[in-house]
Coordinates of C-alpha atoms and ligand atoms in Angstrom, one line a residue:
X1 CA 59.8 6.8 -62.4
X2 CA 59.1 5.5 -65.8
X3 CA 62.5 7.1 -67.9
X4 CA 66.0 7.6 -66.7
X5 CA 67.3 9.5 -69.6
X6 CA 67.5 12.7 -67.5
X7 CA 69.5 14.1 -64.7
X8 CA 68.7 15.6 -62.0
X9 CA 69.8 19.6 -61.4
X10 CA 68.7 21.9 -59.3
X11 CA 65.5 20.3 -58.2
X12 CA 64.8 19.8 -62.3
X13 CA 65.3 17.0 -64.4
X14 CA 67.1 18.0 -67.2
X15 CA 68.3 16.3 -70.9
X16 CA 72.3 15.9 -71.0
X17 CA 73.5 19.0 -72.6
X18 CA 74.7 16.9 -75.4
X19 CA 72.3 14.8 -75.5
X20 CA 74.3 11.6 -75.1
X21 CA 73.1 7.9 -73.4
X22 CA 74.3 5.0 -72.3
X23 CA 72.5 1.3 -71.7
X24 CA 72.0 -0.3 -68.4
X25 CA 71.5 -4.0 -69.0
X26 CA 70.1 -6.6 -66.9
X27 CA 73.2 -9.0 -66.2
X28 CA 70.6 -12.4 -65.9
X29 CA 69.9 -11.7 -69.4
X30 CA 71.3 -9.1 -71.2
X31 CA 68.5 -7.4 -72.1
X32 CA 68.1 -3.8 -72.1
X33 CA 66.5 -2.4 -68.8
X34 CA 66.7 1.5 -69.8
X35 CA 68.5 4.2 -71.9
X36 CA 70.5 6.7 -69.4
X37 CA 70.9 10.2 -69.9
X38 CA 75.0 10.2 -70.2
X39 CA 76.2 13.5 -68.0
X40 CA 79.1 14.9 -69.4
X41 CA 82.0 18.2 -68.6
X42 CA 79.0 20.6 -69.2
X43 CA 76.0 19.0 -67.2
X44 CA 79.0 18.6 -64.4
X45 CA 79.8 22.5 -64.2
X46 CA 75.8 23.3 -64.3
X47 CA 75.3 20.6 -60.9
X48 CA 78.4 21.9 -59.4
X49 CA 77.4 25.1 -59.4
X50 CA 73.8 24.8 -59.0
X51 CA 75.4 22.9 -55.7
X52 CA 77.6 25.9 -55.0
X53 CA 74.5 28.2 -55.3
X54 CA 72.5 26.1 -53.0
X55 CA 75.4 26.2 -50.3
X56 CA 76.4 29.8 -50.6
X57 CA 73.0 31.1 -50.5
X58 CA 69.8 29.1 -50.1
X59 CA 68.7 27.8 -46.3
X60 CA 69.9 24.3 -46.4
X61 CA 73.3 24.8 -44.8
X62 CA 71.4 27.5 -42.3
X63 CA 68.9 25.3 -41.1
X64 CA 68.5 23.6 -37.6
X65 CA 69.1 19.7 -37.5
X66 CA 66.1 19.5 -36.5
X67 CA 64.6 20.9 -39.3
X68 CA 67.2 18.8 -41.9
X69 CA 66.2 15.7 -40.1
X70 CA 62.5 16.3 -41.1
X71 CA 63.9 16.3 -44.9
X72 CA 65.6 13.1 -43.9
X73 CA 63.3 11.1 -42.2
X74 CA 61.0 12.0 -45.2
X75 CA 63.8 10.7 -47.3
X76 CA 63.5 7.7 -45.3
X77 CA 59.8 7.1 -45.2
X78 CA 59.7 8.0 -49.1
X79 CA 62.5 5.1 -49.7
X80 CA 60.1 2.6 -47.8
X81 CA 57.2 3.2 -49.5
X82 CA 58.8 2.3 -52.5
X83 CA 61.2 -0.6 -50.9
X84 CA 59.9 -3.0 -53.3
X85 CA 60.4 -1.2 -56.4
X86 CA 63.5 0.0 -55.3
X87 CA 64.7 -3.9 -54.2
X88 CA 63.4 -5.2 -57.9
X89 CA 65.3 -2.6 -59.7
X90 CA 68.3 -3.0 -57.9
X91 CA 68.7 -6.8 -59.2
X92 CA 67.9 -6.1 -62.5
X93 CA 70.2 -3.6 -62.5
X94 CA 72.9 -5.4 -60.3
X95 CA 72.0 -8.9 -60.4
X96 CA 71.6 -10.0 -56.7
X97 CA 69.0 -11.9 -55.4
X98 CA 65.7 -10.0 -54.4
X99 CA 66.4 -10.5 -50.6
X100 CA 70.0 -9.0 -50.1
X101 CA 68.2 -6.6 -52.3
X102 CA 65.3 -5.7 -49.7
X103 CA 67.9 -6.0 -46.9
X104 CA 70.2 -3.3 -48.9
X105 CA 67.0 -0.9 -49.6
X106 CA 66.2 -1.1 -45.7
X107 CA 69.4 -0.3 -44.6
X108 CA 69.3 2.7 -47.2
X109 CA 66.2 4.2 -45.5
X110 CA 67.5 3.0 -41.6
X111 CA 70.8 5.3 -43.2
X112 CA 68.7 8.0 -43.6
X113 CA 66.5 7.8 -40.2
X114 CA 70.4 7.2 -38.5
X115 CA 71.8 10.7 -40.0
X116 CA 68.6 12.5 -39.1
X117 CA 69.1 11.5 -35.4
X118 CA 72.5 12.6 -35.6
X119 CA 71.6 16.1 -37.6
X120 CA 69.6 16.9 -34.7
X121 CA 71.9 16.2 -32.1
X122 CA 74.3 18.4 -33.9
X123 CA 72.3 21.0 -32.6
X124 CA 72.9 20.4 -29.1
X125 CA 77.1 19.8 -30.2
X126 CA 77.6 22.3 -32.5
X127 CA 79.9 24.6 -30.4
X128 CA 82.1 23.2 -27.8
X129 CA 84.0 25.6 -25.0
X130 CA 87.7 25.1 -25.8
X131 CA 89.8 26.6 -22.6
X132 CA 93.1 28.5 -23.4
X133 CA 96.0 28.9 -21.3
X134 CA 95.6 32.8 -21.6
X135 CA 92.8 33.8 -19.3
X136 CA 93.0 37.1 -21.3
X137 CA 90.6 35.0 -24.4
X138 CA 87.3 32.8 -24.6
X139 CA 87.2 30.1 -27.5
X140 CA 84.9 28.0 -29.0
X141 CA 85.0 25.2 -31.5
X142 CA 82.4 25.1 -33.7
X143 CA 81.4 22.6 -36.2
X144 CA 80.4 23.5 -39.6
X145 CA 79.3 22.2 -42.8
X146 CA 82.6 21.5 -45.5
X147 CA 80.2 22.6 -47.9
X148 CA 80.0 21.3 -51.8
X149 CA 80.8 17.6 -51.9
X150 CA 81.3 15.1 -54.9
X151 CA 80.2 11.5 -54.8
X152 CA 81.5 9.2 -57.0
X153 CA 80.2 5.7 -55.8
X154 CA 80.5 1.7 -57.5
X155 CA 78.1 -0.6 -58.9
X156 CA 77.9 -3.6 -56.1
X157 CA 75.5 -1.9 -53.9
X158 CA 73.8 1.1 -55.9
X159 CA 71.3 2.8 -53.3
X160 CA 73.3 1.8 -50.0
X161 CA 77.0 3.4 -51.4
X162 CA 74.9 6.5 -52.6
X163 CA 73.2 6.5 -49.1
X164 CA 76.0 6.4 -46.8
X165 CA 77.5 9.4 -48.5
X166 CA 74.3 11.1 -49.3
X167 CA 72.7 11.1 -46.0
X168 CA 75.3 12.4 -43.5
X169 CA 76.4 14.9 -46.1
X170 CA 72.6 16.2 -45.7
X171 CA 72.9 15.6 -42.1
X172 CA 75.8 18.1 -41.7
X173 CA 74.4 20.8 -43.8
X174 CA 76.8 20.1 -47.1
X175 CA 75.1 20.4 -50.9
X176 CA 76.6 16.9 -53.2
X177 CA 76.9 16.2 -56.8
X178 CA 76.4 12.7 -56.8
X179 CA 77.8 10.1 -59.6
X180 CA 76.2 6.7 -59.4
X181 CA 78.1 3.8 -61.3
X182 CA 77.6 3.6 -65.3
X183 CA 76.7 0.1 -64.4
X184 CA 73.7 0.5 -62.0
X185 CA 72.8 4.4 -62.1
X186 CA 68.6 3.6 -61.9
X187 CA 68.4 3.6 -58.3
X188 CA 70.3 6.7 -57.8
X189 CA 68.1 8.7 -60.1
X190 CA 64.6 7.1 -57.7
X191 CA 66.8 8.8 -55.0
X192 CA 67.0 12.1 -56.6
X193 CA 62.6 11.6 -57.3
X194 CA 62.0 10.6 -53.7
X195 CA 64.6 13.9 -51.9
X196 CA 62.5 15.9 -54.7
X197 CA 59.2 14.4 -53.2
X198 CA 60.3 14.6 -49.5
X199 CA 60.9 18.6 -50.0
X200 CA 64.7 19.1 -50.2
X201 CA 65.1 22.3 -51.8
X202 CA 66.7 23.0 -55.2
X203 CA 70.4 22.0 -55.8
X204 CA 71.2 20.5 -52.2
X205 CA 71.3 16.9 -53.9
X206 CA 72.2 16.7 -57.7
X207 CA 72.6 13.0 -59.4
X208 CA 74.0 13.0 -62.0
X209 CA 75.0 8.9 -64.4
X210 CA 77.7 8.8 -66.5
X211 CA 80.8 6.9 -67.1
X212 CA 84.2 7.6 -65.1
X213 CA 85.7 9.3 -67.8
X214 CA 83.2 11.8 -69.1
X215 CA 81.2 12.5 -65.5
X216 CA 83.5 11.1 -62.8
X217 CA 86.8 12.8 -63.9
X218 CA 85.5 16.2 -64.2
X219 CA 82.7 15.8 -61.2
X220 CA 87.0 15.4 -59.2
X221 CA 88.7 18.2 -60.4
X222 CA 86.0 20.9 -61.0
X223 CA 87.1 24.3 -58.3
X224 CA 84.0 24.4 -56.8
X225 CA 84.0 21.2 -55.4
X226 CA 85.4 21.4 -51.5
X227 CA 85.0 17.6 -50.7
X228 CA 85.1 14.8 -52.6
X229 CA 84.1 11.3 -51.0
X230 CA 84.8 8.4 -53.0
X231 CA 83.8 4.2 -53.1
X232 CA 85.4 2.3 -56.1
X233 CA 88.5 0.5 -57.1
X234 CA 92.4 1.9 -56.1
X235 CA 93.8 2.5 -59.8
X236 CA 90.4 5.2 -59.8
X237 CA 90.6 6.0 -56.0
X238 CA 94.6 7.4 -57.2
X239 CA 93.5 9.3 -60.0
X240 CA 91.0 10.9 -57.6
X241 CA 93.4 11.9 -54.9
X242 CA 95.9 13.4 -57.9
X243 CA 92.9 15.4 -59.1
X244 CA 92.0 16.7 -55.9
X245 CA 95.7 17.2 -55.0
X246 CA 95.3 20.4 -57.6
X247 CA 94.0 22.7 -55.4
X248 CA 93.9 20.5 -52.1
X249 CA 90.0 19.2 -51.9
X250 CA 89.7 17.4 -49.0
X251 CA 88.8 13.5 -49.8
X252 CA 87.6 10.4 -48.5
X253 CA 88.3 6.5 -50.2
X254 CA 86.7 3.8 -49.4
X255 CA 88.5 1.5 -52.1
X256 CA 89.1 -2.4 -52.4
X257 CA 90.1 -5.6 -50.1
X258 CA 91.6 -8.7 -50.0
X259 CA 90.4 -9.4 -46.9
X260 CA 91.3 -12.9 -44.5
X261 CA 89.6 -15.3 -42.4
X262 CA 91.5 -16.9 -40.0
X263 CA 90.2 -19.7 -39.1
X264 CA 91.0 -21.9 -35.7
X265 CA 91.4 -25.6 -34.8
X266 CA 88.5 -25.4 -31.7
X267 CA 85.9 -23.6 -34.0
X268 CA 83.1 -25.5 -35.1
X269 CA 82.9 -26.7 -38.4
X270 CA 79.5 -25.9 -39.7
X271 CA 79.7 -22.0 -38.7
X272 CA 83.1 -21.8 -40.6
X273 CA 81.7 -23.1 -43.5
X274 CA 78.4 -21.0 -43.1
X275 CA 80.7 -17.6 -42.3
X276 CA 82.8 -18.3 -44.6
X277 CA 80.3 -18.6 -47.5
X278 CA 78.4 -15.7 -46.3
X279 CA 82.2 -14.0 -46.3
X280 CA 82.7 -14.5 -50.0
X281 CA 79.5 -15.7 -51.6
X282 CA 77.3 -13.0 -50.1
X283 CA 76.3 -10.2 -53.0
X284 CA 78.1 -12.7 -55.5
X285 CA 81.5 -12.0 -53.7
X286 CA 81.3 -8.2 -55.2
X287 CA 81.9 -7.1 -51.8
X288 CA 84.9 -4.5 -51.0
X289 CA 84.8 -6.2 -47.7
X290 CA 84.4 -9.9 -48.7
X291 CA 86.7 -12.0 -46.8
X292 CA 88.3 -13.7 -50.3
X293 CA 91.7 -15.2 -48.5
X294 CA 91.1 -17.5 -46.0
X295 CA 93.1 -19.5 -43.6
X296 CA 92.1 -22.5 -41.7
X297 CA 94.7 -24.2 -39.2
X298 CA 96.1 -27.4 -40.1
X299 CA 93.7 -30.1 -38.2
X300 CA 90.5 -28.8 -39.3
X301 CA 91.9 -27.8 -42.8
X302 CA 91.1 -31.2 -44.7
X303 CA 87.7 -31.4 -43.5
X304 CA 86.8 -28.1 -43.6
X305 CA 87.3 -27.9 -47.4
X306 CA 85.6 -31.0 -47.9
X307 CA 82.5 -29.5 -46.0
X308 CA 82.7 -26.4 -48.0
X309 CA 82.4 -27.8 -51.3
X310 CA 79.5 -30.2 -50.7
X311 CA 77.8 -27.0 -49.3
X312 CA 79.0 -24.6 -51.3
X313 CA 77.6 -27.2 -54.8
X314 CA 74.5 -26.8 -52.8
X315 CA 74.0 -22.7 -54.0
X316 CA 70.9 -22.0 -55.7
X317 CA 72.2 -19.8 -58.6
X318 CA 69.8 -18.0 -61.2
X319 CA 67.9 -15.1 -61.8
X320 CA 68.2 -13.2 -58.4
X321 CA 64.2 -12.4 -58.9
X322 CA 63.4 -16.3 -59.1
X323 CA 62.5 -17.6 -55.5
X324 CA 65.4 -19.2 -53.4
X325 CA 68.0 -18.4 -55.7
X326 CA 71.2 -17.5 -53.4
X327 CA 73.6 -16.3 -56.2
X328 CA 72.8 -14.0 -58.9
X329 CA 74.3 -13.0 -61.9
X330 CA 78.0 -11.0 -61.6
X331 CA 77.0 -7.3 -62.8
X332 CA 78.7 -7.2 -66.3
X333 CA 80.4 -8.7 -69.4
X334 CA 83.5 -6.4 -67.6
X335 CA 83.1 -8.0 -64.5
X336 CA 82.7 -11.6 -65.8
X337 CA 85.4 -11.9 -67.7
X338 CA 87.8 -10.0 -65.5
X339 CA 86.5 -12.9 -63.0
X340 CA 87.1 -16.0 -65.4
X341 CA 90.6 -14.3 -66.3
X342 CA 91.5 -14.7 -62.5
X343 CA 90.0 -18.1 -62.2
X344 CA 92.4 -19.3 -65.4
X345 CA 95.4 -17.7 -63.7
X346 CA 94.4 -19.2 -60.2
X347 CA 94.8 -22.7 -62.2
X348 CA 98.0 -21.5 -64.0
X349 CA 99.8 -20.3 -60.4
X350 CA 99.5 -23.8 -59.0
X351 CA 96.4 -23.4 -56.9
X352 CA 94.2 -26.4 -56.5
X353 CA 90.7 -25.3 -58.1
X354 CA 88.2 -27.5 -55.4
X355 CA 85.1 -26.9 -57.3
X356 CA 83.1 -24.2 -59.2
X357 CA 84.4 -21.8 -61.6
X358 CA 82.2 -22.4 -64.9
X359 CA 79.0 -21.4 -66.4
X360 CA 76.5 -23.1 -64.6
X361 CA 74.7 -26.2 -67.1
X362 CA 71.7 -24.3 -66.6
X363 CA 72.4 -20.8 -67.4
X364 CA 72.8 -20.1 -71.3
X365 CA 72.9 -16.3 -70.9
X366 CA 74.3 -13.7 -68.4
X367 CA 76.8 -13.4 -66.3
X368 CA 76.9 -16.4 -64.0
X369 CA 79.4 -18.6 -62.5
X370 CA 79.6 -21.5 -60.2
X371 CA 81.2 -20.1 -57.2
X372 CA 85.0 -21.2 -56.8
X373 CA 87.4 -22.4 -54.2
X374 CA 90.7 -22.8 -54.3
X375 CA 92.6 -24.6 -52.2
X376 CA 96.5 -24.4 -51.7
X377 CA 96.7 -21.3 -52.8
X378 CA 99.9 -19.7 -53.1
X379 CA 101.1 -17.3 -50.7
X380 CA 103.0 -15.1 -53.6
X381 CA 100.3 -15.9 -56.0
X382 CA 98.5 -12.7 -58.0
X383 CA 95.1 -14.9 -56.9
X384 CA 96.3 -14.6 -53.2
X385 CA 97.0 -11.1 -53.1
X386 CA 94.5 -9.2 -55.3
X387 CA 91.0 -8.4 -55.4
X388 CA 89.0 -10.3 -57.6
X389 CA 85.6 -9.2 -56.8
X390 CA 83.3 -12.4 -57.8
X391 CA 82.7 -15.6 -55.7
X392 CA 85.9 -16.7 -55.8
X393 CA 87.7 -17.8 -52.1
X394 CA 91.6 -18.7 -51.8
X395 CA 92.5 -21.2 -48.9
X396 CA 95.7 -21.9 -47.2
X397 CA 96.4 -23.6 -44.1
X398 CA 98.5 -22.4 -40.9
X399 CA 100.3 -24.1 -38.1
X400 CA 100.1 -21.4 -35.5
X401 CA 98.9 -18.1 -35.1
X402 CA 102.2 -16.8 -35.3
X403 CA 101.8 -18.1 -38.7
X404 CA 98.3 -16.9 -39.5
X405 CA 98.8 -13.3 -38.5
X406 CA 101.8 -12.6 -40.1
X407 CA 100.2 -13.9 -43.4
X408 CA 97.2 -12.2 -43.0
X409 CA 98.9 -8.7 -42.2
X410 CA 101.2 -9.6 -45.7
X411 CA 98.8 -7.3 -47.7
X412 CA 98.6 -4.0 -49.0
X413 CA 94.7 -3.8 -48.9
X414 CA 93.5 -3.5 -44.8
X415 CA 89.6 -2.9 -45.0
X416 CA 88.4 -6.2 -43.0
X417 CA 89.4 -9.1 -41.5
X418 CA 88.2 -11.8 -39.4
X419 CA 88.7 -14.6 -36.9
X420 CA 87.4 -17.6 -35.5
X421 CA 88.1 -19.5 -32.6
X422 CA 86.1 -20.9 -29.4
X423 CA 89.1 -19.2 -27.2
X424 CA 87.2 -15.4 -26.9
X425 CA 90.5 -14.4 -25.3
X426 CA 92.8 -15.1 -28.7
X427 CA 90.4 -14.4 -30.6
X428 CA 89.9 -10.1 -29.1
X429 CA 94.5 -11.0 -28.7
X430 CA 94.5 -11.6 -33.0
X431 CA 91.9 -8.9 -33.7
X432 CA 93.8 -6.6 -31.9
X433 CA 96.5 -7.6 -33.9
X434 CA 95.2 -7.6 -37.6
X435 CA 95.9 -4.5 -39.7
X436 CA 92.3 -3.2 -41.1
X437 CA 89.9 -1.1 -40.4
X438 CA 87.0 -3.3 -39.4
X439 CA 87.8 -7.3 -37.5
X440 CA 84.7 -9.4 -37.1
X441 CA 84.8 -12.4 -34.6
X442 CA 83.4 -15.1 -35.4
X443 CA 81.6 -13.8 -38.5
X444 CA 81.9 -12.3 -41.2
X445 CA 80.3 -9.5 -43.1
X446 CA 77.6 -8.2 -40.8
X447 CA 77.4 -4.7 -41.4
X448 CA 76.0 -1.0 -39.2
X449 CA 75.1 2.0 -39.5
X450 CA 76.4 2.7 -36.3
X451 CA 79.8 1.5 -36.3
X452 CA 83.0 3.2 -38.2
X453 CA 83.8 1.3 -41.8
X454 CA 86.4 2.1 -44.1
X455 CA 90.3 0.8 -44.1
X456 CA 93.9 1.0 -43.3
X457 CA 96.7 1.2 -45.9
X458 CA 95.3 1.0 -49.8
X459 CA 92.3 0.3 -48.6
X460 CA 91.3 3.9 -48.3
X461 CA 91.7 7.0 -46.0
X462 CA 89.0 8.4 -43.6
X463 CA 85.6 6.7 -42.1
X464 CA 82.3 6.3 -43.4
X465 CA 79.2 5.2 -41.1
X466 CA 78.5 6.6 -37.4
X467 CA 79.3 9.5 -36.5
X468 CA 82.5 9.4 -38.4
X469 CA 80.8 9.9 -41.4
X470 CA 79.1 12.5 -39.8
X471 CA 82.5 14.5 -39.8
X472 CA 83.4 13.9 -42.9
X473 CA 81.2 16.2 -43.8
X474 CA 82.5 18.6 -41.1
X475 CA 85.3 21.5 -40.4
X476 CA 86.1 23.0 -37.5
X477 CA 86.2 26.5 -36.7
X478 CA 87.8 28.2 -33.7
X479 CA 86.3 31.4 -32.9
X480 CA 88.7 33.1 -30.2
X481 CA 87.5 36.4 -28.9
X482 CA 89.8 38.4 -26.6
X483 CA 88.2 39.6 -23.6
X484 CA 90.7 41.4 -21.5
X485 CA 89.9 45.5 -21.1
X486 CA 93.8 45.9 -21.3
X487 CA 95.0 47.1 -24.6
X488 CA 96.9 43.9 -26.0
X489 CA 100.2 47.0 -26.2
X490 CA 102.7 45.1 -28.5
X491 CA 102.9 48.1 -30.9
X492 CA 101.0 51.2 -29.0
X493 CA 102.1 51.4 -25.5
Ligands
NAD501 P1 85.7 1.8 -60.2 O1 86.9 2.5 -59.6 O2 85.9 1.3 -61.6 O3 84.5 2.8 -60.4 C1 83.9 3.5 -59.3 C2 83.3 4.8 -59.7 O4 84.3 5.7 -60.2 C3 82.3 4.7 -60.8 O5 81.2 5.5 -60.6 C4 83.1 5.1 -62.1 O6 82.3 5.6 -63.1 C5 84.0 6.2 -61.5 N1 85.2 6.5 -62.3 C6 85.8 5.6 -63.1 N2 86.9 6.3 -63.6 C7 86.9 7.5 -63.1 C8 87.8 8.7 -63.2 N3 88.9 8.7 -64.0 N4 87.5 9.8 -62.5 C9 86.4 9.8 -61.6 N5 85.6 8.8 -61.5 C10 85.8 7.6 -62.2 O7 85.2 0.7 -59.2 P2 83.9 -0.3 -59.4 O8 84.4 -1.3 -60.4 O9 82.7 0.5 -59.7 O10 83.8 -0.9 -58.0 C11 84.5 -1.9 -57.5 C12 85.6 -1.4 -56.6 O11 85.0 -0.7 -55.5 C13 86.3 -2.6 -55.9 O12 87.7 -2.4 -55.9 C14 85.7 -2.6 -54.5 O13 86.6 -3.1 -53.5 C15 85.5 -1.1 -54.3 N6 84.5 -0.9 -53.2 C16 84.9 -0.4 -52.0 C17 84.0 -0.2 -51.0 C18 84.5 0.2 -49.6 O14 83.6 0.6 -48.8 N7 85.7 0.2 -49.3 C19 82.6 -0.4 -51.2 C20 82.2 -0.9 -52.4 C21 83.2 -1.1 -53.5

């Protein structure tokens, strides 16, 4: 694709009905990248019910599996032809360095490959006996598609968030109205180009940029809507449930973390400091999943920290396109300074600021920072208990794990959490116990297709990935058919 100053609705590409734009910038330099057709109330109603049109009457929700998984895997092959475009676009764009970049494009088209499989096995599941107590009936359960859903996705991983909502929506049979972030819309439009190419037909997938406000907010309350499956912060995650409370869409959040690493006295020194840089450094800390909080018990605490630092001043930071750079840019102005704000208060609530936390010497434009650690952080700080989505990791120490759990379970996010210890049997004893939806041992971050993600308590309701976010996408119908030649004889005897 050469513009991106059109949306894409009902299999066309189409100028915003009122014309508007906005700017994508590339946050190494900000430069312009591209002007982006702005989607507004208007170009919302003509997806939505382009969507509605698709679902109500064309093939796509009366197809096989089989025959959606051919759209799928196309999808998928379409996205690897292009993996290096794709991968480029996404850091100038987003800012991360070209290999998380690649990694993130291939697990976009291994997203697509994964719901195909599981469109066709639909086929086999769809309807499931369901035995009654009354010999008198037959029943099945039968699974169907929910039918139009909205996507409102962030900014940290463009093509991978619009995957994992796109492709098991497809999957099940649904049509979507997809929002990328006003921050990184590019490779969701390259989506739309490459479903185009692969043959889906008109109005099953309609992508649509523009900012919360003007795209998002009336993409979540428009009628015609049935689902709406949403990845982004919980002050816009609320506003989405309150819209969709009007007339009772059904939802899914997938919203923010403050996610901690427990760390014991018998693990070994060099993989704490690796997991736990990969836990908060990885995709410059803009991670919903990034294990930010981290607590190390008291022996190994000391040199521990001292480890991290010298290792963590070791980061290659630049433009994420420049070889062996480990730490891009952060996305935005927004995102910067919400960042150094949280540093500044960090210092103000008493915490001790290890290292990092500037503009590196060598970086007189864009948004980068020296990655941060805190140490001593405390436990009733604002740094300690809120998201701050950048490379910035709070450290306490514990005495027992008593101690540890209780302090990592004294949050009102739940998406991840992790532990370390050579002792596998307290380490599966504390996973068990830690309130979120997803508990790595002995790492952190590592991510499937295969495996349920999303989290406890404000952290979101429902599961993406697998073959839960295959029923997202699902209702269930009973069909209950009465089988007796008796007349049922409640009212005519
Ligand atoms: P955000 O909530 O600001 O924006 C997310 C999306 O919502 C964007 O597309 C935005 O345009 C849209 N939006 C904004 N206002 C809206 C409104 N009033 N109505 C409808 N849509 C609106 O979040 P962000 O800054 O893009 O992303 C960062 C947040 O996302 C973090 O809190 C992070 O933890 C979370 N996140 C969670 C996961 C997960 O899987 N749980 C994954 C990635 C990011």
């Amino acid at each position: 694709m050469n513009t991106y100053d059109q949306l894409y609705i009902d299999g066309q590409w189409l100028r915003p009905t009122l014309g508007g734009s906005f700017e994508t910038l590339d946050p190494s330099d900000e430069s312009l990248i591209a002007k982006v057709g702005a989607a507004t109330t208007e170009d919302v109603d003509l997806a939505v019910k382009a969507a509605r049109r698709a679902f109500d009457e064309g093939p796509w929700p009366q197809m096989s599996g089989a025959e959606r998984a051919t759209v799928l895997r196309a999808i998928a092959s379409g996205i690897r032809e292009r993996q290096d475009h794709l991968a480029r676009l996404e850091v100038r764009d987003n800012g991360k360095p070209l290999p998380e970049a690649l990694w993130d494009i291939g697990d976009t088209a291994g997203c697509f490959d994964f719901y195909a499989d599981l469109a066709e096995n639909l086929d086999g599941q769809r309807e499931q006996p369901v035995t009654l107590a009354d010999e008198r009936f037959s029943c099945v359960a039968r699974k169907e598609p929910i039918g139009v859903a909205g996507a409102i996705i962030p900014w940290n991983f463009p093509m991978l968030m619009a995957a994992w909502k796109v492709a098991p929506a497809l999957a099940a049979g649904c049509c979507m109205v997809l929002k990328p972030s006003e921050l990184t819309p590019l490779t969701a439009l390259e989506l739309a180009d490459i479903a185009h190419q692969a043959g889906l037909p008109a109005g099953v997938l309609n992508v649509l940029p523009g900012l919360g406000a003007e795209a998002g907010a009336p993409l979540s309350e428009h009628p015609g809507i049935d689902k709406l499956a949403f990845t982004g912060s919980v002050p816009t995650g609320s506003r989405i449930m309150q819209a969709a409370a009007r007339d009772i869409k059904n939802i899914s959040l997938e919203l923010g973390g403050k996610s901690p690493f427990i760390i014991f006295n018998d693990s070994d020194i060099e993989a704490a400091v690796e997991w736990i840089m990969f836990g908060i450094f990885w995709n410059q800390g803009e991670v919903c999943s990034a294990t930010s909080r981290v607590l190390v018990q008291r022996e190994l605490y000391e040199p521990l920290l001292k480890r991290l630092v010298e290792q963590t001043e070791r980061l290659s930071i630049g433009n994420g396109l420049e070889e062996g750079v480990l730490l891009g840019p952060l996305v935005s102005r927004g995102q910067y300074d919400k960042v150094l704000q949280a540093i500044a208060r960090g210092q103000e609530e008493g915490a001790t600021l290890l290292s990092g936390g500037t503009r590196p010497a060598h970086c007189d434009k864009g948004y980068f920072l020296t990655p941060a650690i805190f140490a001593d952080v405390p436990e009733d700080s604002w740094i300690w208990q809120e998201e701050i989505f950048g490379p910035v990791v709070c450290i306490r120490p514990f005495d027992d794990e008593a101690q540890a759990l209780r302090s990592a379970n004294d949050s009102r996010f739940g998406l991840a959490a992790a532990v370390m210890s050579r002792d596998v049997e307290r380490a599966e004893r504390v996973a068990r116990r830690l309130r979120a939806g997803i508990v790595w041992i002995n790492c952190s971050q590592p991510t499937f297709t295969e495996a349920p993600w999303g989290g406890y308590k404000q952290s979101g309701i429902g599961r993406e990935l697998g073959e839960w976010g295959l029923t997202n996408y699902l209702e269930t119908k009973q069909i209950t058919r009465y089988d007796s030649q008796q007349p049922w004889g409640w009212y005519i005897k």
